[in-house]
Short mmCIF file of C-alpha atoms in Angstrom, two decimals:
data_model
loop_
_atom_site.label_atom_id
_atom_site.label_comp_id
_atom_site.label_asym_id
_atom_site.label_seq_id
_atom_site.Cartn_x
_atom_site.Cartn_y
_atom_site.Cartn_z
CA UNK A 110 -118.10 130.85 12.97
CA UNK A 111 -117.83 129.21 9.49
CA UNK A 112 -115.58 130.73 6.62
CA UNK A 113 -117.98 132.42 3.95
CA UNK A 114 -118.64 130.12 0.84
CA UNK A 115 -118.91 132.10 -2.18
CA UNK A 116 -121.80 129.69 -3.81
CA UNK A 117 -123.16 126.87 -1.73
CA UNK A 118 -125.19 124.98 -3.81
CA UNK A 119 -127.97 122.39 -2.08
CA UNK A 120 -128.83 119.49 -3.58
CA UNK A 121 -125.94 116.63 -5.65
CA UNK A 122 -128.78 115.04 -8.96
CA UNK A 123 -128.10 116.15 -12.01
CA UNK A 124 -128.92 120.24 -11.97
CA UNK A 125 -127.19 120.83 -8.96
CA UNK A 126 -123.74 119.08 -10.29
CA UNK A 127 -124.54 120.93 -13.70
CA UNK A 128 -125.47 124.10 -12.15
CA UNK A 129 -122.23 123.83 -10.00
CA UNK A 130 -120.03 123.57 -12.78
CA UNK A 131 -121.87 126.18 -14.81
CA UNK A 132 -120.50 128.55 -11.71
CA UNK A 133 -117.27 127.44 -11.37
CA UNK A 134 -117.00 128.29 -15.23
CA UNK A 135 -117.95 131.30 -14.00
CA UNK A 136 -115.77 132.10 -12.18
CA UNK A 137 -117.67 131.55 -8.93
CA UNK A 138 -116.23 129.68 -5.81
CA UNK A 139 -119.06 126.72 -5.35
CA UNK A 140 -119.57 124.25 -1.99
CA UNK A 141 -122.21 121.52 -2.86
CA UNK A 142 -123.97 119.88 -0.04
CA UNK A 143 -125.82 116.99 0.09
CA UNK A 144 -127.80 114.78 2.27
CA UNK A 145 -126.75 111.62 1.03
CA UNK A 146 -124.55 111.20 -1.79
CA UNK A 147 -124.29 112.20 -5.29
CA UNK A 148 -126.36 111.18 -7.94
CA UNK A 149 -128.48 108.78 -5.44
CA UNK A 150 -131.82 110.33 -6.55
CA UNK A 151 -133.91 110.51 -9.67
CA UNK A 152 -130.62 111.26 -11.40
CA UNK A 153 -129.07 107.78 -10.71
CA UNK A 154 -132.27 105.92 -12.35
CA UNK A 155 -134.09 107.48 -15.56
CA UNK A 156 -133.83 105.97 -18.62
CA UNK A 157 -131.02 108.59 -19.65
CA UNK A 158 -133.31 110.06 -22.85
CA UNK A 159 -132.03 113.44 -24.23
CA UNK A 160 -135.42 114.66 -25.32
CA UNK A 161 -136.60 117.80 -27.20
CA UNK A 162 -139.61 115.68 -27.98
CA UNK A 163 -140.74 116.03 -24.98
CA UNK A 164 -141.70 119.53 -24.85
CA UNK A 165 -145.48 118.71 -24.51
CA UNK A 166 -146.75 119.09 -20.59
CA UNK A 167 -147.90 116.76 -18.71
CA UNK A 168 -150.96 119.48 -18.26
CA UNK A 169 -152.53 118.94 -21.43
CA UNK A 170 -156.35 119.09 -22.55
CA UNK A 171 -158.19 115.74 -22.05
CA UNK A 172 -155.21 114.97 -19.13
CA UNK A 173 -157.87 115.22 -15.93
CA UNK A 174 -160.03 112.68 -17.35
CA UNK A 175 -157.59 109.90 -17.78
CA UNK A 176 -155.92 110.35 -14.46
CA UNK A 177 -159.50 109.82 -12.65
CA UNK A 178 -159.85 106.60 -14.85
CA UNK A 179 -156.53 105.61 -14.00
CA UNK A 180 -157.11 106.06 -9.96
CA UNK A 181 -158.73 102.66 -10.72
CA UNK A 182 -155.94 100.79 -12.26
CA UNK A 183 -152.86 100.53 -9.50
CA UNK A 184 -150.11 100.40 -12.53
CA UNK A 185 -151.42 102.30 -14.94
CA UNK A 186 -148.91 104.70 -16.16
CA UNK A 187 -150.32 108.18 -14.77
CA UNK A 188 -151.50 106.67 -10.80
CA UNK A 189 -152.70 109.20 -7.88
CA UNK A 190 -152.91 106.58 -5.20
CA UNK A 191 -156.13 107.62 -3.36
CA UNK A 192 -155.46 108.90 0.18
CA UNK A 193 -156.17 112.01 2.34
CA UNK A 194 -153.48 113.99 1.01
CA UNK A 195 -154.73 118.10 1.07
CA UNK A 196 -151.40 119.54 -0.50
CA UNK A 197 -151.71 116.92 -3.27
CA UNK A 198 -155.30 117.16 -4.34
CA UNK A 199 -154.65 121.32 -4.14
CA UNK A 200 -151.83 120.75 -6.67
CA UNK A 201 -154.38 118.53 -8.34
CA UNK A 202 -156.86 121.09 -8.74
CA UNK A 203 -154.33 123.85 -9.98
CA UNK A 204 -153.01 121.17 -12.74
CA UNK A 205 -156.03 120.25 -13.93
CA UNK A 206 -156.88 124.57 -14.17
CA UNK A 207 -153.98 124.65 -16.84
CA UNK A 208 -154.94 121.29 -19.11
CA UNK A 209 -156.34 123.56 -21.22
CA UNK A 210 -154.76 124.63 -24.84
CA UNK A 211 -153.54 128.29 -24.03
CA UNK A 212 -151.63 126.63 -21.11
CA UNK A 213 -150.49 123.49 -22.75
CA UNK A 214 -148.81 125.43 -25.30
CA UNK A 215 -147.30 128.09 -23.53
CA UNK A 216 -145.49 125.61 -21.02
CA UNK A 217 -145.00 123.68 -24.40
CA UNK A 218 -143.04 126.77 -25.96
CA UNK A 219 -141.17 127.44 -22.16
CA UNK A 220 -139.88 123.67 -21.94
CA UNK A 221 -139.14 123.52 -25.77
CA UNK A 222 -137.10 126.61 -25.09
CA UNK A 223 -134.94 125.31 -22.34
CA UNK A 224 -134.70 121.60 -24.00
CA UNK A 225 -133.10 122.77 -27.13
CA UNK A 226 -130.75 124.96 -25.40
CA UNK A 227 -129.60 121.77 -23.10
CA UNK A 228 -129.67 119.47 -25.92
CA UNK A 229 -127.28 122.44 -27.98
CA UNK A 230 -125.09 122.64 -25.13
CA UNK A 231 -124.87 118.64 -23.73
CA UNK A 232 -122.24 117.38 -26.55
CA UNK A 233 -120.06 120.76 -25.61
CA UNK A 234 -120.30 119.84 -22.31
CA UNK A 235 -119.07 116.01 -23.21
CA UNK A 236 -116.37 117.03 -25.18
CA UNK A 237 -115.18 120.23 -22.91
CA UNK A 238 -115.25 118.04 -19.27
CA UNK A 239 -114.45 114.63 -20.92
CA UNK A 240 -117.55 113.25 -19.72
CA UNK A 241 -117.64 109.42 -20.27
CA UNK A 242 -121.49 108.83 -19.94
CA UNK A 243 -122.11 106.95 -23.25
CA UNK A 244 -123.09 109.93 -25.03
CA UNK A 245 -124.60 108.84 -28.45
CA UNK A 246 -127.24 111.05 -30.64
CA UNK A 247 -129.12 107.77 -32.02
CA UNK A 248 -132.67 109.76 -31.70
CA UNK A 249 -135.66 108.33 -29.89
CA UNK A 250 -138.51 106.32 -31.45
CA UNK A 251 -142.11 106.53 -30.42
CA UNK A 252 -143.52 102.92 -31.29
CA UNK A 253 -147.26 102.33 -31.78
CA UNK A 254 -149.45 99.44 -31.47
CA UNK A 255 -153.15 101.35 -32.25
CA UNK A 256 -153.97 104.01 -35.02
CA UNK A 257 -155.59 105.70 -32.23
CA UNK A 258 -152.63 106.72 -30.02
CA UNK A 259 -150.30 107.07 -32.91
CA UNK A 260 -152.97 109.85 -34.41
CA UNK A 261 -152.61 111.11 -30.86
CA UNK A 262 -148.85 112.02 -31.00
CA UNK A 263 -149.11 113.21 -34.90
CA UNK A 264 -151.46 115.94 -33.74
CA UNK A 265 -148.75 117.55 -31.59
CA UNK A 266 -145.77 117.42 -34.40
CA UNK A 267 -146.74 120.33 -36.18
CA UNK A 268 -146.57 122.83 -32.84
CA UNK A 269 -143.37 120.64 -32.18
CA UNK A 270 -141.82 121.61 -35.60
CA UNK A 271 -142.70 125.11 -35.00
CA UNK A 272 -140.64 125.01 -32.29
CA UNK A 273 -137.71 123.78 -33.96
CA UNK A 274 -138.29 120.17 -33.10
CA UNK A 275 -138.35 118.11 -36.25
CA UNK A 276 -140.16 114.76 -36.87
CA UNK A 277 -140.70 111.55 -38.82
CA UNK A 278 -143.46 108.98 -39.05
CA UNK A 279 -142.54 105.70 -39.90
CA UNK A 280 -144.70 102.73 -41.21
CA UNK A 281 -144.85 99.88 -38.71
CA UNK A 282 -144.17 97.28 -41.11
CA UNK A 283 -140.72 99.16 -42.53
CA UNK A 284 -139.82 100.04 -38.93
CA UNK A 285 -139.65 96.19 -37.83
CA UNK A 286 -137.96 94.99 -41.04
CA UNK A 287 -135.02 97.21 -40.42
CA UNK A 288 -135.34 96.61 -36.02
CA UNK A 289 -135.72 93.19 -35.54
CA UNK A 290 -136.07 93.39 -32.12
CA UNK A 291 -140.06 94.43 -31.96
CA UNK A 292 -142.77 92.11 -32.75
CA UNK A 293 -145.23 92.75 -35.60
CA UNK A 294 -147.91 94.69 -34.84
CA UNK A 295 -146.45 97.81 -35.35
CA UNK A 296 -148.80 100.32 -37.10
CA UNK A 297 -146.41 103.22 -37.03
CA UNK A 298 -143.32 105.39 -35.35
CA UNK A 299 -142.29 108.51 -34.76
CA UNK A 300 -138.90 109.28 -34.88
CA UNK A 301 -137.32 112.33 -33.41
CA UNK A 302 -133.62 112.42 -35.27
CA UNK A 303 -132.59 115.44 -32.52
CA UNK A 304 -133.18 113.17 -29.51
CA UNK A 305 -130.10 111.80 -27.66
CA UNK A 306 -129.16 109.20 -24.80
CA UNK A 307 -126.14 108.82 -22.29
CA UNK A 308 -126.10 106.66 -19.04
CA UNK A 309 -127.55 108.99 -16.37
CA UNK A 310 -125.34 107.70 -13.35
CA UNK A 311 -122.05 107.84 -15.03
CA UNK A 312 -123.32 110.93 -16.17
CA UNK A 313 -124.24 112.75 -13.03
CA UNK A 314 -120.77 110.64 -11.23
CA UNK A 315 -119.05 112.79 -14.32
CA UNK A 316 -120.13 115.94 -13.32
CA UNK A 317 -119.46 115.53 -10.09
CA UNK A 318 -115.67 114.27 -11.10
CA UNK A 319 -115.71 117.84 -13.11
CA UNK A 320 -116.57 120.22 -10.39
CA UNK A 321 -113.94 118.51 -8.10
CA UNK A 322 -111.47 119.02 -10.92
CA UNK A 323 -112.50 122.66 -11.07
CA UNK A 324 -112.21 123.60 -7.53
CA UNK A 325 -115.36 122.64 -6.13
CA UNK A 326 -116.12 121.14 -2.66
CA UNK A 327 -118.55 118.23 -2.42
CA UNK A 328 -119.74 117.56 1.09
CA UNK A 329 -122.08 114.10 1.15
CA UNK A 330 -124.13 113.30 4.44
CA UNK A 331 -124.78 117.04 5.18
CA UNK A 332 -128.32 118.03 5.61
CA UNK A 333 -129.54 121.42 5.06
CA UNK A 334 -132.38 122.25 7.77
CA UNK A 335 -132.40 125.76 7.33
CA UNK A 336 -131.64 128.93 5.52
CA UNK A 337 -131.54 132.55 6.64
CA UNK A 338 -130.81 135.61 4.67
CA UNK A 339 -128.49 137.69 6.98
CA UNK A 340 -128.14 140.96 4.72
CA UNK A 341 -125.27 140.22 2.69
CA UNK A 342 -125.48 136.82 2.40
CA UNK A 343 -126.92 133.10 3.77
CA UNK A 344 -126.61 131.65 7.17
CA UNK A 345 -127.50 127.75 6.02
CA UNK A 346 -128.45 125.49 9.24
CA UNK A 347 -126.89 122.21 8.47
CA UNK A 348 -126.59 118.36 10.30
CA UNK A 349 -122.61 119.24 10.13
CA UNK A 350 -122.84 122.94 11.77
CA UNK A 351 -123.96 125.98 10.28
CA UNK A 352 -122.40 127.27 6.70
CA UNK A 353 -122.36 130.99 5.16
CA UNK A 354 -122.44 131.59 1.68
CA UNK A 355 -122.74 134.78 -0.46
CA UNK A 356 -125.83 132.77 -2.59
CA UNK A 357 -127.27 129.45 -1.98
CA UNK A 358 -129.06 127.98 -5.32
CA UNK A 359 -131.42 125.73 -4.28
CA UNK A 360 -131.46 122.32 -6.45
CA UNK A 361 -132.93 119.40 -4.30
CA UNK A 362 -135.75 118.61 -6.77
CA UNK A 363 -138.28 116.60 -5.29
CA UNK A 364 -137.35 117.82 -1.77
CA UNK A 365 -137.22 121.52 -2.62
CA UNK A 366 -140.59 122.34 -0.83
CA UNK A 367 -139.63 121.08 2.44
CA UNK A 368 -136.39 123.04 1.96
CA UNK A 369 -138.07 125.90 1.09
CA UNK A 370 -140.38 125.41 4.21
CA UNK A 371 -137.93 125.34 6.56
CA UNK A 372 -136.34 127.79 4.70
CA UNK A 373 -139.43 130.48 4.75
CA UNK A 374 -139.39 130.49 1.14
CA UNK A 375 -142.55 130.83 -0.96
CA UNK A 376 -144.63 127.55 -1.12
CA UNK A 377 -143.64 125.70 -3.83
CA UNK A 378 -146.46 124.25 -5.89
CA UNK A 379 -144.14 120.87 -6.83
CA UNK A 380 -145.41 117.25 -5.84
CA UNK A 381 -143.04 114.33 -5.71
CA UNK A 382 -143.72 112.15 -8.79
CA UNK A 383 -142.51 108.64 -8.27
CA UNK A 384 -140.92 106.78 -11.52
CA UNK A 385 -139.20 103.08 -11.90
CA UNK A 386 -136.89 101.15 -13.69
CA UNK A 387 -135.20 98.14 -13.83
CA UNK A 388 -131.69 97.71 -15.24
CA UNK A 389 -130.27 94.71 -16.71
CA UNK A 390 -127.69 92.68 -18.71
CA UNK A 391 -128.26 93.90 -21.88
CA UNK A 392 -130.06 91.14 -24.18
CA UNK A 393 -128.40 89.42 -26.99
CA UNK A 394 -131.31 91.29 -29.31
CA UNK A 395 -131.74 94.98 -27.75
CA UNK A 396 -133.31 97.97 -30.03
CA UNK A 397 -130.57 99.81 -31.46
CA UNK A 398 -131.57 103.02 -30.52
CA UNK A 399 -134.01 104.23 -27.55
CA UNK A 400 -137.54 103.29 -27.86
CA UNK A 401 -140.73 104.50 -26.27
CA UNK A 402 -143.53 102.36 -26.16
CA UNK A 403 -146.33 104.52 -26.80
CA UNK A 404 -149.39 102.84 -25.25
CA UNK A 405 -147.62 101.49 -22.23
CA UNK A 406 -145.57 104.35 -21.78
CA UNK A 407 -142.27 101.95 -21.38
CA UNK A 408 -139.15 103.62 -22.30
CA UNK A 409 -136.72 101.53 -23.17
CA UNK A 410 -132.87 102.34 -23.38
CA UNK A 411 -130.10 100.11 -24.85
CA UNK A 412 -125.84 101.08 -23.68
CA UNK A 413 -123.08 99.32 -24.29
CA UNK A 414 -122.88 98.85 -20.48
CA UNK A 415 -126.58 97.80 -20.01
CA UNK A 416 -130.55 98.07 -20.80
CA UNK A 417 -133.24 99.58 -18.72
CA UNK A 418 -137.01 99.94 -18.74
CA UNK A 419 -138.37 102.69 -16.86
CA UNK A 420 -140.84 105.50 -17.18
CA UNK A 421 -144.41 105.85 -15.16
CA UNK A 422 -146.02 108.42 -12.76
CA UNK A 423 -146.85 107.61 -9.37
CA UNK A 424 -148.18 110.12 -6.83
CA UNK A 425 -147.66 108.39 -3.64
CA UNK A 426 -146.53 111.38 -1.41
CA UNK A 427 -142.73 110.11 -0.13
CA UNK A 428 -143.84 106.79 0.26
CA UNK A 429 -140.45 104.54 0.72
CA UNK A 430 -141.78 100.74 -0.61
CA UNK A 431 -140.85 99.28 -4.10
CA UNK A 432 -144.47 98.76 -5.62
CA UNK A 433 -144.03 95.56 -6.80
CA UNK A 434 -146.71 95.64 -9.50
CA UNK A 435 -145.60 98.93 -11.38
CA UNK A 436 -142.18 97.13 -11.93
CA UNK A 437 -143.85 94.00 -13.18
CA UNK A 438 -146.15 96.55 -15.67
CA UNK A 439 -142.72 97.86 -17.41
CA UNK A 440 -141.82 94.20 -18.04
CA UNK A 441 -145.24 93.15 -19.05
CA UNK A 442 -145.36 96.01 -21.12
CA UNK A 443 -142.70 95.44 -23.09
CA UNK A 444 -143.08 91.99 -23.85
CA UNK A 445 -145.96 93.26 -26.15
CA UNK A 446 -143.61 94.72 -28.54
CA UNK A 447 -139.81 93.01 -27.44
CA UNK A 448 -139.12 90.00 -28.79
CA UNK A 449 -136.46 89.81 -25.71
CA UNK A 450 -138.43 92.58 -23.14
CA UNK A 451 -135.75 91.71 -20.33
CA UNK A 452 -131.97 91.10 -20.50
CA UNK A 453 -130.58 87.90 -18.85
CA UNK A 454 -129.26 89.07 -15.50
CA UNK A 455 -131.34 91.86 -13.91
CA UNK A 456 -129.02 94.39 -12.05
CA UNK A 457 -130.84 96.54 -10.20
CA UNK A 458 -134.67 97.35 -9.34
CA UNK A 459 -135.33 101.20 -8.81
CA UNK A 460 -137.16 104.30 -8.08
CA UNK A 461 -136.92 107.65 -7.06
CA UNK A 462 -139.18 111.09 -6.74
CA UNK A 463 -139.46 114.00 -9.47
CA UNK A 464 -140.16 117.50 -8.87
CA UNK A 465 -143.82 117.54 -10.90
CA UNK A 466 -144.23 121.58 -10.89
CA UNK A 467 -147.90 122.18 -11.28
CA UNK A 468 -147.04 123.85 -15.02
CA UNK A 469 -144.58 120.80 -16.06
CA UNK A 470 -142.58 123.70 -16.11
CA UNK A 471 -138.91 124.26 -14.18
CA UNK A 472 -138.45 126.67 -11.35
CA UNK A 473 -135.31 128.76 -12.00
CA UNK A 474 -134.15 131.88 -10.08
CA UNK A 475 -134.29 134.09 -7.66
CA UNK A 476 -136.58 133.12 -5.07
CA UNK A 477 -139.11 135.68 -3.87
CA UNK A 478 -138.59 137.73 -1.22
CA UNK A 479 -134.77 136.83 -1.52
CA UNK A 480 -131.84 138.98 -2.49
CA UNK A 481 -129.33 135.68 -1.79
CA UNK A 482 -131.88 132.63 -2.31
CA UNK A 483 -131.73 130.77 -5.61
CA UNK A 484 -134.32 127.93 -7.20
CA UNK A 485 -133.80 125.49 -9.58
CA UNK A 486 -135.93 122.74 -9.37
CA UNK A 487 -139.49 121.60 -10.91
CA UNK A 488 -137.84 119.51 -14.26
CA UNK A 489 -140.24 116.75 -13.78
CA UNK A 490 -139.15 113.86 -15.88
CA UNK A 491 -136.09 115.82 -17.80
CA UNK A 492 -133.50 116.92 -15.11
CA UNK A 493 -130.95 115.05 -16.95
CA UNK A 494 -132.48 116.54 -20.59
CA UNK A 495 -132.81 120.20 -19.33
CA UNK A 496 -129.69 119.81 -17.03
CA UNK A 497 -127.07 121.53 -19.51
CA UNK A 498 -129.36 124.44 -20.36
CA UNK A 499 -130.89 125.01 -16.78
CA UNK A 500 -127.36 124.94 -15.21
CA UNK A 501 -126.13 127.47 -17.71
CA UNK A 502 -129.41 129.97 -17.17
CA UNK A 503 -128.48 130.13 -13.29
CA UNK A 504 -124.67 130.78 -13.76
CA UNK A 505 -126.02 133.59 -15.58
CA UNK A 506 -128.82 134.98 -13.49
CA UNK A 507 -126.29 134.33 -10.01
CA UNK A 508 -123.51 136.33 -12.09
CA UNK A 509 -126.16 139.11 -13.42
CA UNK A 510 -125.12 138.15 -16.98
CA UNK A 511 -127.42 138.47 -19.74
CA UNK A 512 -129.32 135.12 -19.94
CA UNK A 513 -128.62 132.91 -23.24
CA UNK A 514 -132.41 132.22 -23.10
CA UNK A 515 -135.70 133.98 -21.52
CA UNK A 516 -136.05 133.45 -17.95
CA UNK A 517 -139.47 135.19 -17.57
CA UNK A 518 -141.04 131.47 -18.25
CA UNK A 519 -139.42 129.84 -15.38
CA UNK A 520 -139.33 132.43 -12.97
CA UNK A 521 -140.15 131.58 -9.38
CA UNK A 522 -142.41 134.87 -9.07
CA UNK A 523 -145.25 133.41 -11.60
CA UNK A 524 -146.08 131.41 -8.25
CA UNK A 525 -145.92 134.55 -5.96
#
């Protein structure tokens, strides 16, 4: 019989690490298990954005009739490749029931909520754990080609700044005097001065160099098939023989359903959301602070160690192929507004899954039914954004502390 973990946490991105050191602050024992290694997944290849700006859902009015439109155009940034899928088109129908305005700002005021807190807590973090992730508050810049999508964005600033998340617009033709890198044709930008960036794999291999340096135990190539709630704890069925833990949190993001199958956990109402990038040598003229390119929804990131494009939404189920065409749209796409889109050696093509929650909003805690169980999944796009915040909220909820922030938004039970 295995020797009783005190936490065994299930899943190595970014919110398990951070939720792993979060306990071990704590003063929790933690065991993380993994089924490959750490930091392989959507962690390892985002565009590394810090961003409070994006508090706004994904589930917003208007949202439904775009993504039919887009069904028709194979790299458009928002795809649902067409197939006889019922689990997705269910989670279809129950996203498009909440792109409505009392639902759009509600999830709006729950991610908002959780994003600040992160984005309060990430430079602590840095500076406590000595991450070296290329940690810089430059801000992120929303860049506009049409009047039209730039009028778009302005109409969600004021709820923003309500929220605490301040703004600037920019005229185009000041922005690209003073960032030579974009083309003319600017009409306008948005700057969010609270934004941040950092490199997300030397940020997630950080964390992971923490917990080890705290006392935790990292196991890579272990599989969890199974959990069990034995009374006073978790019997965890694993591809390295069966585990026992006083709590098991839950953190494999875009594989947390099929855990939680397997597990006889609630249904989780999460889809796998498939984003790209493409890392490079970064070019001799790179935008000195991150950039989003509005209409092509291109995010573009510049380090001292490199320059990626990424972003885009593809629901493909777990489909394993490179789509060839959505990583030729992020380099199409920015050569409309880069006067050097791509650096001169590419490094590395990628993609991975997100955990797209039917609310755009995190799952965190208990899980129902559960006295041991723990969730923390359902970031969508902003693991690595919400990561500080989320892994602080279930330290506290696992330790019965009172929580820094409300956890009635994320609660697993609004599903039950």
């Amino acid at each position: 019989m295995s020797e009783r973990d005190d936490v065994l946490v299930v899943g190595g991105g970014v919110i398990g690490l951070a939720s792993a050191l979060a306990l071990l602050d704590a003063g929790r024992g933690v065991r993380l298990l993994d089924a490959g290694t750490v930091g392989c997944g959507s962690s390892h290849g985002n565009c590394g954005t810090i961003t409070p700006s994006h508090a706004a859902p994904l589930a917003a009015p208007g949202k439904i009739g775009k993504a039919v439109h887009w069904m028709l155009t194979p790299d458009a940034p928002f795809y649902v490749k067409p197939r006889f899928d019922p689990a997705l088109w269910q989670w279809l129908l129950r996203f498009a029931s909440r792109c409505n305005s009392r639902d759009w700002r509600a999830a709006m005021v729950a991610r908002a909520s959780i994003l600040l807190e992160s984005r309060a807590q990430l430079p602590q973090w840095v500076e406590r754990y000595g991450l070296q992730c290329e940690y810089a508050e430059q801000g992120v810049d929303y860049v506009f080609r049409t009047e039209r999508e730039l009028a778009h964005l302005a109409a969600e600033l004021p709820p923003l700044a309500e929220l605490g998340i301040a703004s600037e617009i920019i005229d185009g033709a000041t922005y690209v005097r003073n960032e030579p890198a974009l083309r003319d044709g600017v009409v306008g930008v948005v700057r969010f001065r609270g934004d941040a960036r950092l490199r997300p794999d030397r940020y997630v291999a950080e964390l992971a160099r923490a917990v080890r340096e705290a006392g935790g135990s990292i196991e890579q190539h272990c599989e969890v098939k199974g959990l069990v709630d034995d009374g006073d704890g978790m019997r965890v069925a694993t591809s390295q023989g069966e585990r026992l833990a006083r709590d098991v949190v839950i953190a494999t993001g875009a594989w947390s359903p099929l855990l939680a199958k397997t597990a006889g956990l609630s249904k989780l109402p999460i889809q796998p959301g498939k984003g790209y990038s493409i890392t490079y040598d970064r070019p001799a003229l790179a935008p000195k602070q991150p950039v989003v390119l509005y209409e092509r929804s291109v995010c573009v990131t510049t380090w001292d160690s490199g320059y990626r494009l990424g972003s885009t939404m593809e629901f493909s189920g777990y489909d394993t192929s490179l789509n060839r065409r959505r990583l030729d749209a992020l380099e199409r796409g920015a050569r409309e507004y880069l006067h050097e889109p791509v650096g001169p050696v590419k490094r590395e093509e990628w993609f991975g899954w997100r955990p797209i929650c039917v609310d755009d909003v995190p799952i965190i805690g208990r899980a129902p039914g559960h006295r041991h169980a723990w969730l923390a999944t359902g970031h969508g796009m902003l693991g690595v954004s919400m990561s500080t915040g989320t892994a602080q909220l279930v330290a506290d909820l696992v330790c019965a502390r009172t929580p820094r922030i409300d956890p009635l938004p994320y609660s697993p039970q609004r599903f039950a």
